[in-house]
Coordinates of C-alpha atoms in Angstrom, one line a residue:
Chain A
M216 CA 20.1 -69.1 -49.8
R217 CA 20.8 -68.0 -52.7
N218 CA 18.9 -71.6 -55.5
I219 CA 15.2 -70.5 -56.2
G220 CA 13.6 -73.4 -57.6
I221 CA 10.9 -73.1 -60.9
I222 CA 8.8 -75.6 -61.5
G223 CA 6.7 -75.6 -65.1
L224 CA 10.1 -74.0 -68.1
G225 CA 7.5 -72.4 -70.2
L226 CA 7.7 -69.5 -71.1
I227 CA 7.5 -67.0 -68.1
G228 CA 9.4 -69.4 -65.7
G229 CA 12.5 -70.0 -68.7
S230 CA 12.1 -66.8 -69.2
L231 CA 12.2 -66.3 -65.4
G232 CA 14.9 -68.6 -65.0
L233 CA 17.9 -66.9 -67.7
S234 CA 16.6 -63.2 -65.0
L235 CA 17.4 -64.9 -61.9
Q236 CA 20.7 -66.1 -63.5
K237 CA 22.0 -63.2 -64.6
E238 CA 20.8 -61.6 -61.4
G239 CA 22.8 -63.8 -60.0
F240 CA 20.8 -67.3 -58.5
I241 CA 21.6 -71.0 -59.1
V242 CA 18.3 -71.9 -60.8
F243 CA 16.3 -74.8 -60.0
G244 CA 13.3 -76.5 -62.0
L245 CA 11.0 -79.0 -62.4
D246 CA 8.5 -79.7 -65.3
V247 CA 5.5 -82.6 -65.8
Q248 CA 7.0 -83.5 -69.2
T249 CA 10.6 -84.3 -69.2
A250 CA 11.9 -83.4 -72.0
H251 CA 10.4 -79.7 -70.5
Q252 CA 13.2 -80.3 -68.4
S253 CA 16.4 -81.2 -70.6
Q254 CA 15.3 -78.5 -73.1
A255 CA 15.4 -76.6 -70.1
L256 CA 18.8 -77.4 -69.6
K257 CA 20.1 -77.4 -72.6
L258 CA 19.0 -73.8 -73.4
G259 CA 20.6 -72.7 -70.7
L260 CA 16.8 -71.8 -68.4
I261 CA 18.1 -73.4 -65.4
N262 CA 21.0 -75.0 -63.7
K263 CA 19.5 -78.3 -62.3
I264 CA 16.6 -80.3 -62.9
A265 CA 15.0 -82.0 -59.3
N266 CA 11.8 -82.2 -57.8
E267 CA 9.8 -81.5 -55.9
Q268 CA 11.6 -82.5 -52.3
T269 CA 15.0 -81.1 -53.4
L270 CA 13.4 -77.7 -54.6
L271 CA 12.1 -78.0 -50.5
D272 CA 15.5 -79.3 -49.0
E273 CA 17.5 -76.7 -51.3
C274 CA 15.4 -73.1 -52.3
N275 CA 14.2 -70.6 -50.2
I276 CA 12.1 -69.5 -53.6
I277 CA 10.1 -71.9 -55.1
I278 CA 8.4 -70.6 -57.6
V279 CA 5.1 -72.0 -59.7
A280 CA 5.0 -70.4 -63.4
T281 CA 2.1 -74.8 -65.3
P282 CA -0.7 -74.2 -66.0
T283 CA -3.2 -72.5 -63.7
T284 CA -5.9 -75.5 -63.4
V285 CA -3.4 -77.2 -62.1
S286 CA -0.8 -75.0 -59.8
T287 CA -3.5 -75.5 -57.1
S288 CA -2.8 -78.8 -56.3
I289 CA 1.0 -78.6 -57.5
I290 CA 0.9 -75.7 -54.3
T291 CA -0.8 -76.9 -51.1
S292 CA 1.4 -80.3 -51.8
L293 CA 4.7 -77.5 -51.1
L294 CA 2.8 -75.4 -48.1
D295 CA 1.9 -79.4 -46.6
N296 CA 5.7 -79.4 -46.2
I297 CA 6.7 -75.3 -45.8
Q298 CA 9.1 -74.1 -43.3
P299 CA 8.9 -71.2 -42.0
Q300 CA 11.1 -69.2 -43.5
Q301 CA 10.6 -70.6 -47.3
V302 CA 7.7 -69.1 -49.9
I303 CA 5.6 -69.8 -52.5
I304 CA 5.4 -67.8 -55.8
D305 CA 2.6 -68.4 -57.5
M306 CA 2.8 -67.0 -61.9
G307 CA -0.6 -67.2 -62.6
S308 CA -2.6 -65.5 -65.1
T309 CA -5.7 -65.8 -62.9
K310 CA -5.0 -65.2 -59.4
S311 CA -9.3 -65.6 -57.6
K312 CA -9.7 -69.1 -57.9
I313 CA -6.0 -69.7 -56.8
C314 CA -6.5 -67.1 -53.6
D315 CA -10.1 -68.4 -52.3
A316 CA -8.4 -72.4 -52.0
L317 CA -5.2 -72.1 -50.7
K318 CA -7.3 -69.5 -48.3
Q319 CA -7.3 -71.7 -45.2
H320 CA -4.7 -73.7 -45.6
P321 CA -2.4 -72.5 -42.1
S322 CA 1.0 -72.1 -43.9
R323 CA -1.5 -69.2 -46.3
K324 CA 1.8 -66.5 -44.8
N325 CA 3.6 -68.8 -46.6
F326 CA 2.2 -68.1 -50.6
V327 CA 2.5 -64.6 -52.0
A328 CA -0.3 -64.7 -55.7
A329 CA 1.2 -62.5 -57.9
H330 CA 1.0 -62.7 -62.2
P331 CA 3.7 -60.7 -64.4
I332 CA 1.6 -59.3 -67.1
A333 CA 4.6 -59.8 -69.2
G334 CA 4.7 -63.0 -72.1
T335 CA 4.0 -63.8 -75.1
E336 CA 1.6 -65.8 -78.2
N337 CA 4.5 -68.6 -77.3
S338 CA 5.1 -71.3 -75.1
G339 CA 6.8 -74.0 -73.7
P340 CA 10.7 -73.1 -72.9
Q341 CA 12.0 -71.9 -76.5
A342 CA 9.5 -69.6 -76.3
A343 CA 11.5 -68.7 -72.8
I344 CA 13.5 -64.5 -73.7
Q345 CA 15.4 -62.7 -71.6
N346 CA 15.0 -59.4 -69.8
L347 CA 11.2 -60.3 -70.5
F348 CA 10.7 -59.2 -67.1
D349 CA 12.2 -55.8 -67.8
G350 CA 10.2 -52.4 -67.1
K351 CA 7.3 -54.5 -66.9
K352 CA 4.2 -54.2 -63.7
I353 CA 3.7 -57.9 -61.6
V354 CA 0.5 -57.7 -59.4
I355 CA 1.0 -58.6 -56.0
C356 CA -3.1 -60.3 -54.1
D357 CA -3.9 -60.4 -51.9
K358 CA -0.9 -58.7 -49.9
E359 CA -2.3 -59.3 -46.0
D360 CA -2.6 -62.9 -46.6
S361 CA 0.9 -63.2 -46.9
N362 CA 3.8 -63.2 -44.3
E363 CA 5.1 -59.1 -44.6
N364 CA 9.0 -60.7 -44.5
L365 CA 8.6 -63.2 -46.8
L366 CA 5.7 -60.8 -49.4
S367 CA 9.8 -58.1 -49.0
Q368 CA 11.9 -60.6 -50.1
I369 CA 9.7 -61.1 -52.7
V370 CA 8.9 -57.5 -54.0
E371 CA 12.0 -57.2 -53.4
L372 CA 13.5 -60.2 -55.2
F373 CA 11.4 -58.6 -58.2
K374 CA 12.7 -55.0 -58.6
K375 CA 15.4 -56.8 -58.6
L376 CA 14.4 -57.9 -62.6
K377 CA 13.3 -54.0 -63.0
S378 CA 9.4 -55.3 -62.5
D379 CA 6.4 -52.6 -61.3
I380 CA 4.9 -53.9 -58.5
V381 CA 1.1 -53.3 -58.4
F382 CA -1.2 -54.5 -55.4
M383 CA -4.7 -56.0 -56.0
N384 CA -7.6 -57.9 -54.6
S385 CA -6.8 -60.4 -56.6
K386 CA -11.0 -60.4 -57.1
E387 CA -10.7 -56.5 -58.6
H388 CA -7.7 -58.7 -60.4
D389 CA -10.0 -61.9 -62.4
K390 CA -12.3 -58.4 -63.8
H391 CA -10.0 -56.7 -64.9
L392 CA -8.6 -58.9 -66.5
A393 CA -10.7 -61.1 -68.7
Y394 CA -12.1 -57.7 -70.2
I395 CA -8.0 -56.0 -70.9
S396 CA -6.7 -60.0 -71.6
H397 CA -8.7 -62.6 -71.8
L398 CA -11.1 -61.2 -74.3
S399 CA -8.6 -60.5 -77.1
H400 CA -7.0 -64.1 -76.8
I401 CA -10.6 -65.5 -76.9
C402 CA -11.5 -62.7 -80.2
S403 CA -8.0 -63.7 -81.8
F404 CA -8.8 -67.4 -81.0
A405 CA -12.2 -67.3 -83.3
L406 CA -10.4 -64.5 -85.8
S407 CA -8.5 -67.6 -86.8
L408 CA -10.3 -70.3 -86.6
T409 CA -13.0 -67.8 -89.0
V410 CA -10.5 -66.5 -91.6
L411 CA -9.1 -70.2 -90.9
A412 CA -12.3 -71.6 -92.4
I413 CA -13.4 -70.0 -95.1
E414 CA -9.4 -69.0 -96.7
K415 CA -9.0 -73.0 -96.6
D416 CA -8.2 -74.2 -99.7
E417 CA -6.9 -70.6 -100.9
Q418 CA -3.9 -70.7 -98.2
N419 CA -2.1 -68.4 -100.5
I420 CA -4.6 -65.8 -99.8
F421 CA -3.3 -65.0 -96.7
N422 CA -0.2 -63.3 -98.6
L423 CA -2.2 -60.5 -99.3
A424 CA -3.0 -60.3 -94.7
G425 CA -1.2 -57.3 -94.0
S426 CA -0.3 -55.9 -90.1
G427 CA -3.6 -55.5 -88.9
F428 CA -4.7 -59.4 -89.0
S429 CA -1.1 -60.3 -87.6
S430 CA -1.6 -58.6 -85.3
T431 CA -5.1 -58.6 -84.4
A432 CA -4.5 -62.8 -85.1
R433 CA -1.2 -63.5 -83.7
L434 CA -2.9 -64.1 -80.3
A435 CA -4.6 -67.1 -82.3
K436 CA -1.5 -68.3 -81.7
S437 CA -1.2 -68.8 -77.9
S438 CA -0.7 -72.5 -76.2
P439 CA -4.5 -74.0 -75.6
Q440 CA -4.1 -75.3 -72.7
M441 CA -2.8 -72.0 -71.0
W442 CA -5.9 -70.5 -71.9
E443 CA -7.8 -73.4 -71.2
S444 CA -7.0 -73.6 -68.5
I445 CA -7.3 -69.4 -67.4
A446 CA -11.1 -69.3 -69.2
M447 CA -12.1 -71.9 -67.1
Q448 CA -10.4 -70.2 -64.0
N449 CA -11.9 -67.1 -65.1
K450 CA -15.0 -67.9 -66.5
E451 CA -17.1 -66.1 -63.6
N452 CA -15.9 -62.5 -65.8
L453 CA -15.3 -64.1 -68.7
L454 CA -18.8 -64.8 -70.3
P455 CA -20.2 -61.6 -69.5
A456 CA -17.3 -59.7 -71.1
I457 CA -17.8 -62.1 -74.3
E458 CA -21.2 -61.4 -74.0
S459 CA -20.9 -57.8 -74.5
Y460 CA -18.1 -58.3 -77.1
I461 CA -21.2 -60.2 -78.9
E462 CA -23.5 -57.3 -78.0
K463 CA -21.2 -54.8 -79.7
L464 CA -20.4 -56.7 -82.4
K465 CA -24.3 -57.0 -83.7
T466 CA -25.1 -53.5 -83.0
L467 CA -21.6 -52.4 -84.8
K468 CA -23.4 -55.1 -88.1
Q469 CA -26.6 -53.7 -87.8
N470 CA -25.2 -50.3 -88.6
I471 CA -23.5 -52.1 -90.9
E472 CA -27.2 -53.8 -92.7
E473 CA -29.2 -50.4 -92.2
G474 CA -26.5 -48.1 -93.4
N475 CA -26.8 -45.9 -91.0
S476 CA -23.4 -44.5 -91.1
T477 CA -23.6 -41.4 -88.6
E478 CA -24.1 -43.9 -85.5
L479 CA -20.8 -46.9 -87.3
I480 CA -19.3 -43.3 -87.4
S481 CA -19.6 -42.4 -84.1
S482 CA -18.9 -45.6 -82.0
M483 CA -15.8 -46.0 -84.4
K484 CA -14.8 -42.5 -82.7
K485 CA -15.8 -43.8 -79.2
A486 CA -13.6 -46.9 -79.5
N487 CA -10.7 -44.2 -81.3
E488 CA -11.1 -43.2 -77.3
I489 CA -8.3 -46.4 -76.3
R490 CA -6.0 -44.8 -78.1
K491 CA -5.1 -42.0 -75.0
I492 CA -4.6 -45.4 -73.5
I493 CA -2.2 -47.2 -75.5
K494 CA 0.1 -44.8 -77.0
N495 CA 1.8 -47.2 -79.3
Chain B
M204 CA 6.2 -36.0 -118.2
R205 CA 7.7 -36.2 -114.9
N206 CA 4.5 -34.9 -113.0
I207 CA 2.4 -37.4 -111.2
G208 CA -0.6 -35.9 -109.4
I209 CA -1.8 -37.1 -105.8
I210 CA -5.3 -36.8 -104.6
G211 CA -6.4 -37.3 -101.2
L212 CA -3.4 -36.2 -99.5
G213 CA -3.2 -38.5 -96.8
L214 CA -1.4 -41.6 -94.3
I215 CA -1.7 -43.8 -98.7
G216 CA -1.5 -40.4 -100.6
G217 CA 1.4 -38.6 -99.0
S218 CA 3.4 -41.4 -97.9
L219 CA 3.4 -42.1 -102.0
G220 CA 3.8 -37.9 -102.6
L221 CA 7.5 -39.5 -100.3
S222 CA 7.9 -42.9 -102.5
L223 CA 7.5 -40.7 -105.5
Q224 CA 9.6 -37.6 -105.3
K225 CA 12.7 -40.0 -104.3
E226 CA 11.9 -41.6 -107.3
G227 CA 12.5 -38.8 -108.9
F228 CA 8.8 -37.2 -109.8
I229 CA 7.4 -33.6 -109.1
V230 CA 4.3 -34.4 -106.8
F231 CA 0.9 -32.2 -107.0
G232 CA -0.8 -32.6 -104.4
L233 CA -5.4 -31.3 -103.9
D234 CA -6.9 -32.6 -101.2
V235 CA -10.8 -31.0 -100.2
Q236 CA -9.3 -30.1 -96.4
T237 CA -6.6 -27.2 -97.7
A238 CA -5.6 -27.8 -94.2
H239 CA -4.5 -31.0 -95.8
Q240 CA -3.2 -29.2 -98.3
S241 CA -0.8 -26.8 -96.6
Q242 CA -0.1 -29.6 -94.1
A243 CA 1.2 -32.0 -96.6
L244 CA 3.5 -28.9 -98.7
K245 CA 4.9 -28.7 -94.9
L246 CA 6.2 -31.6 -93.9
G247 CA 7.6 -32.0 -98.0
L248 CA 5.3 -35.3 -98.9
I249 CA 4.0 -33.1 -102.2
N250 CA 5.7 -30.4 -104.1
K251 CA 3.6 -28.0 -104.9
I252 CA -0.6 -27.7 -104.5
A253 CA -2.5 -28.3 -107.4
N254 CA -6.4 -28.4 -108.0
E255 CA -8.1 -31.3 -111.2
Q256 CA -8.2 -29.2 -113.4
T257 CA -4.1 -28.7 -112.5
L258 CA -3.9 -31.9 -112.5
L259 CA -5.2 -32.7 -115.6
D260 CA -3.1 -30.7 -117.4
E261 CA 0.2 -31.4 -116.4
C262 CA 0.5 -35.4 -115.2
N263 CA -0.4 -38.1 -117.1
I264 CA -0.7 -39.8 -113.6
I265 CA -2.9 -39.0 -110.9
I266 CA -3.1 -41.0 -108.4
V267 CA -6.6 -40.8 -106.0
A268 CA -6.6 -42.0 -102.5
T269 CA -10.1 -40.3 -100.7
P270 CA -11.8 -42.9 -98.2
T271 CA -13.4 -45.1 -100.8
T272 CA -17.8 -43.4 -100.6
V273 CA -16.2 -40.5 -102.5
S274 CA -13.7 -42.0 -105.0
T275 CA -15.9 -43.4 -107.3
S276 CA -17.3 -39.2 -108.1
I277 CA -14.0 -38.0 -108.0
I278 CA -12.5 -40.8 -111.2
T279 CA -15.3 -40.2 -113.3
S280 CA -15.3 -36.4 -112.8
L281 CA -11.4 -37.2 -114.0
L282 CA -12.0 -39.6 -116.0
D283 CA -15.0 -37.9 -118.2
N284 CA -11.8 -35.0 -119.3
I285 CA -9.2 -37.6 -119.8
Q286 CA -6.1 -37.8 -122.5
P287 CA -5.4 -41.2 -124.7
Q288 CA -2.3 -41.0 -122.3
Q289 CA -3.2 -40.3 -119.2
V290 CA -4.4 -42.7 -116.2
I291 CA -6.1 -42.5 -113.5
I292 CA -5.5 -45.0 -110.6
D293 CA -7.3 -46.1 -107.8
M294 CA -5.6 -47.4 -104.3
G295 CA -8.8 -48.0 -101.4
S296 CA -9.7 -50.6 -100.0
T297 CA -12.3 -52.2 -101.9
K298 CA -12.9 -52.6 -105.7
S299 CA -15.8 -53.7 -106.5
K300 CA -18.3 -51.0 -106.7
I301 CA -16.1 -49.3 -107.9
C302 CA -14.6 -50.8 -110.7
D303 CA -18.5 -51.7 -111.4
A304 CA -19.4 -48.7 -111.5
L305 CA -16.4 -47.5 -113.8
K306 CA -17.2 -51.0 -115.9
Q307 CA -18.8 -48.8 -119.2
H308 CA -17.1 -45.7 -119.0
P309 CA -15.4 -44.5 -122.3
S310 CA -12.6 -43.9 -120.9
R311 CA -12.4 -47.4 -118.3
K312 CA -9.4 -48.0 -120.4
N313 CA -7.2 -45.2 -118.1
F314 CA -8.4 -46.1 -115.2
V315 CA -6.2 -49.5 -112.8
A316 CA -7.8 -50.4 -109.9
A317 CA -4.8 -50.9 -107.1
H318 CA -4.9 -51.2 -103.2
P319 CA -2.0 -51.6 -102.0
I320 CA -1.9 -54.4 -98.5
A321 CA 0.1 -51.3 -96.8
G322 CA -1.8 -48.7 -94.1
T323 CA -1.5 -47.9 -89.9
E324 CA -3.9 -47.0 -87.3
N325 CA -2.8 -43.7 -88.1
S326 CA -4.4 -41.2 -90.6
G327 CA -3.8 -37.9 -91.6
P328 CA -0.9 -36.4 -94.0
Q329 CA 2.1 -36.3 -90.7
A330 CA 1.1 -39.9 -90.4
A331 CA 3.4 -40.7 -93.4
I332 CA 6.1 -42.8 -93.9
Q333 CA 8.6 -43.1 -96.2
N334 CA 9.1 -46.7 -98.0
L335 CA 5.3 -47.4 -96.3
F336 CA 4.9 -49.6 -99.6
D337 CA 8.5 -51.3 -100.0
G338 CA 7.7 -54.8 -99.6
K339 CA 4.1 -53.8 -99.4
K340 CA 1.4 -56.8 -101.9
I341 CA 0.1 -54.5 -104.4
V342 CA -3.4 -56.1 -105.9
I343 CA -5.0 -55.4 -109.6
C344 CA -8.4 -55.5 -110.2
D345 CA -10.0 -56.9 -113.1
K346 CA -6.8 -55.5 -115.1
E347 CA -8.3 -56.4 -118.1
D348 CA -10.7 -53.6 -117.8
S349 CA -7.6 -51.3 -118.5
N350 CA -4.9 -50.8 -121.5
E351 CA -2.3 -52.8 -122.1
N352 CA 0.1 -50.5 -122.0
L353 CA -1.1 -47.4 -119.8
L354 CA -1.4 -50.5 -117.6
S355 CA 2.4 -52.0 -117.6
Q356 CA 3.5 -48.4 -117.0
I357 CA 1.4 -48.5 -113.7
V358 CA 3.2 -52.0 -112.4
E359 CA 7.0 -50.5 -113.8
L360 CA 5.8 -47.0 -111.7
F361 CA 4.3 -49.4 -108.0
K362 CA 8.4 -52.2 -109.6
K363 CA 9.7 -49.3 -108.1
L364 CA 8.3 -48.2 -105.0
K365 CA 9.2 -51.4 -104.4
S366 CA 6.1 -53.4 -104.0
D367 CA 4.6 -57.0 -104.7
I368 CA 1.8 -56.8 -108.0
V369 CA -0.9 -58.9 -107.5
F370 CA -3.7 -59.9 -109.9
M371 CA -6.8 -60.9 -108.9
N372 CA -10.6 -59.9 -110.3
S373 CA -12.6 -56.9 -108.4
K374 CA -15.1 -59.5 -106.2
E375 CA -12.4 -61.9 -105.5
H376 CA -10.9 -59.7 -103.9
D377 CA -13.4 -57.3 -101.5
K378 CA -14.0 -61.3 -100.4
H379 CA -11.0 -61.8 -98.6
L380 CA -10.5 -58.6 -98.0
A381 CA -13.8 -58.7 -95.8
Y382 CA -11.8 -61.5 -94.2
I383 CA -8.2 -60.6 -93.7
S384 CA -8.3 -57.1 -93.4
H385 CA -12.4 -55.6 -92.8
L386 CA -12.9 -58.4 -90.0
S387 CA -10.3 -57.6 -88.1
H388 CA -11.0 -54.0 -87.7
I389 CA -14.1 -54.4 -86.7
C390 CA -13.4 -56.9 -84.2
S391 CA -11.0 -54.3 -82.9
F392 CA -13.2 -50.9 -82.6
A393 CA -15.7 -54.2 -80.9
L394 CA -12.4 -55.1 -78.1
S395 CA -12.6 -51.0 -77.9
L396 CA -16.2 -49.9 -77.3
T397 CA -16.7 -53.3 -74.4
V398 CA -12.8 -52.7 -72.6
L399 CA -13.9 -48.6 -72.0
A400 CA -17.5 -49.3 -71.7
I401 CA -16.3 -52.0 -68.1
E402 CA -12.8 -49.5 -66.9
K403 CA -14.4 -46.4 -67.7
D404 CA -14.2 -45.3 -64.4
E405 CA -10.7 -46.7 -63.9
Q406 CA -8.8 -45.3 -66.8
N407 CA -5.2 -46.6 -64.9
I408 CA -6.4 -49.7 -64.7
F409 CA -4.7 -49.7 -68.1
N410 CA -1.4 -49.8 -67.7
L411 CA -2.2 -53.3 -66.3
A412 CA -2.5 -54.4 -69.7
G413 CA -0.1 -55.3 -71.4
S414 CA 0.7 -56.3 -75.4
G415 CA -1.6 -58.5 -76.0
F416 CA -4.1 -55.9 -75.5
S417 CA -2.2 -53.8 -77.5
S418 CA -2.6 -55.5 -79.8
T419 CA -5.7 -56.5 -81.3
A420 CA -7.1 -53.2 -79.8
R421 CA -5.0 -51.7 -81.7
L422 CA -6.2 -50.8 -85.4
A423 CA -9.6 -49.2 -83.3
K424 CA -7.5 -46.1 -83.5
S425 CA -8.2 -45.5 -87.1
S426 CA -10.1 -43.6 -89.2
P427 CA -13.7 -43.9 -88.3
Q428 CA -14.7 -42.0 -91.1
M429 CA -12.7 -44.9 -93.4
W430 CA -13.7 -47.1 -92.1
E431 CA -17.1 -46.5 -92.9
S432 CA -16.3 -46.0 -96.5
I433 CA -14.8 -49.6 -96.1
A434 CA -17.7 -51.2 -94.2
M435 CA -20.7 -49.7 -96.6
Q436 CA -18.5 -50.4 -99.1
N437 CA -17.9 -53.8 -98.8
K438 CA -21.5 -54.9 -96.3
E439 CA -22.6 -57.9 -99.3
N440 CA -19.1 -59.4 -98.1
L441 CA -18.6 -58.3 -94.0
L442 CA -21.6 -58.8 -93.2
P443 CA -21.2 -62.9 -94.2
A444 CA -17.9 -62.9 -92.6
I445 CA -19.1 -61.0 -89.2
E446 CA -22.5 -63.3 -88.6
S447 CA -19.3 -66.0 -89.2
Y448 CA -17.1 -64.7 -86.3
I449 CA -20.4 -64.2 -83.6
E450 CA -20.8 -67.7 -84.5
K451 CA -17.3 -68.7 -83.7
L452 CA -17.3 -66.4 -80.7
K453 CA -20.8 -67.9 -79.5
T454 CA -19.3 -71.7 -79.4
L455 CA -16.4 -70.6 -77.9
K456 CA -17.9 -68.7 -75.4
Q457 CA -20.8 -71.8 -74.5
N458 CA -17.9 -74.4 -74.2
I459 CA -15.8 -72.6 -71.5
E460 CA -19.6 -72.7 -70.6
E461 CA -20.2 -75.9 -70.4
G462 CA -16.9 -77.0 -68.9
N463 CA -16.8 -78.7 -72.1
S464 CA -12.3 -78.4 -72.2
T465 CA -12.1 -80.8 -74.3
E466 CA -13.5 -79.0 -77.9
L467 CA -12.2 -75.6 -76.3
I468 CA -8.5 -76.8 -76.2
S469 CA -9.3 -79.1 -80.0
S470 CA -10.9 -75.6 -81.6
M471 CA -7.8 -73.4 -80.2
K472 CA -5.7 -75.4 -80.9
K473 CA -8.0 -75.7 -84.9
A474 CA -6.9 -71.9 -84.4
N475 CA -3.3 -72.3 -83.1
E476 CA -3.2 -73.2 -87.2
I477 CA -3.3 -69.6 -88.1
R478 CA 0.4 -70.0 -87.2
K479 CA 1.9 -71.0 -90.4
I480 CA 0.4 -68.3 -91.8
I481 CA 1.5 -65.8 -89.5
K482 CA 6.0 -66.0 -89.1
N483 CA 6.1 -63.2 -86.9

């Protein structure tokens, strides 16, 4: 069957729609916001609008790309009615809670927990872009809980999108992502709030903001619904990450306050080591 | 006279050397690090290596692009020996301390306090790039303290580099820059330290870091010497900026801790307003 269903037609779902059509699939789309559905159809992200039953009737693969807080109930409902050859893939940014919730489901083997390390600060169908997954990592969590044959189908599918597959335990995934992604977003939201508060009456001052500010505050443009959802789902890991970050800030602040140049330079040199890891 | 002197042959000084040569100037360069001097000559950033006396003998315009903590003494020494037609320009990122220090100098009128809103996270002569100032803002502070004719020469010079000139009081400049630039760098240094500390034994995890992390941690690659210098020179404005930032972080953290989705979404929506200001 060359039909694929996508639930959630935002940046990830919409971009998947584009990529999958390019691979010859017929894409059925569903979004709780009917405006998103018609927009996705108009933008050519999907071929048809469908409801849940049609997706179950017509598609062997159904991809769920909704905010993580609603994904579990959507996937449970799909798994409750699934056929043995069908597979549901979740594309959310947090994996542990969803894997835990579905662990005991009789059709757990028909579920693949994935997370594409791809995205931008934009959201909604209009944010969808061609080739979003090209050269990007897609993490698949708790692969031992998925049916082997169904899993290899999905791995093949992701490889067609030119993605690299990484396998990882869902708890490990969430811990790492708290530090290397979720924390960055919180930092950026807080930076935006700080700067908007002080510069509120003089927005023209932002003419002076250079590429440094744009770079660090860019993520503050991200979807509040999506990031509230991620923050709440991954609070267990995110809270200590924010706490450590505040501690580092306090130390830098104290060094500046006390005029301790030696310590400040030493910390900044240590921070420079990120150069080995972020190449561009 | 078509000779221009540059003291400090890093990213800013070196890039200026490239741009000024393109405009037909002969560029004389000086750097306290002799390796930087020969590198700058080899890279074609300057035409000749010169000492301070040669710059004073041969150049009507001398640009100082050194870390802000050493600029004042270099500029004082130049002003002590300057001719009426000569002008010294400082290109540092903090302006209030240097303007205060030079306020009573008998040759203050031969000095122009400038700050190009241009740069990258890289430093040293090898970081110099062609057309760095093209389309960028250059702030000139306390213009009333500079000689009118000399100032117009410099404004013309900067316009030749295709920069937009903005005039501003030095104290205002430092306050705004603390929020829209210096704070971003501190956030980025702290983020890098936090993430390196937790991920120290598993650097391959950074394979998973997406564009969000790269964007927010990019500035942590910046020169410690330069940013220690900026932080110390502008501590008066930077400390309250860091303090406000920590407060915003604590509030977001508390919202997550308490599961207060309404407040968290409301703050994130407010932060989204940065979208009006950062276009890309």
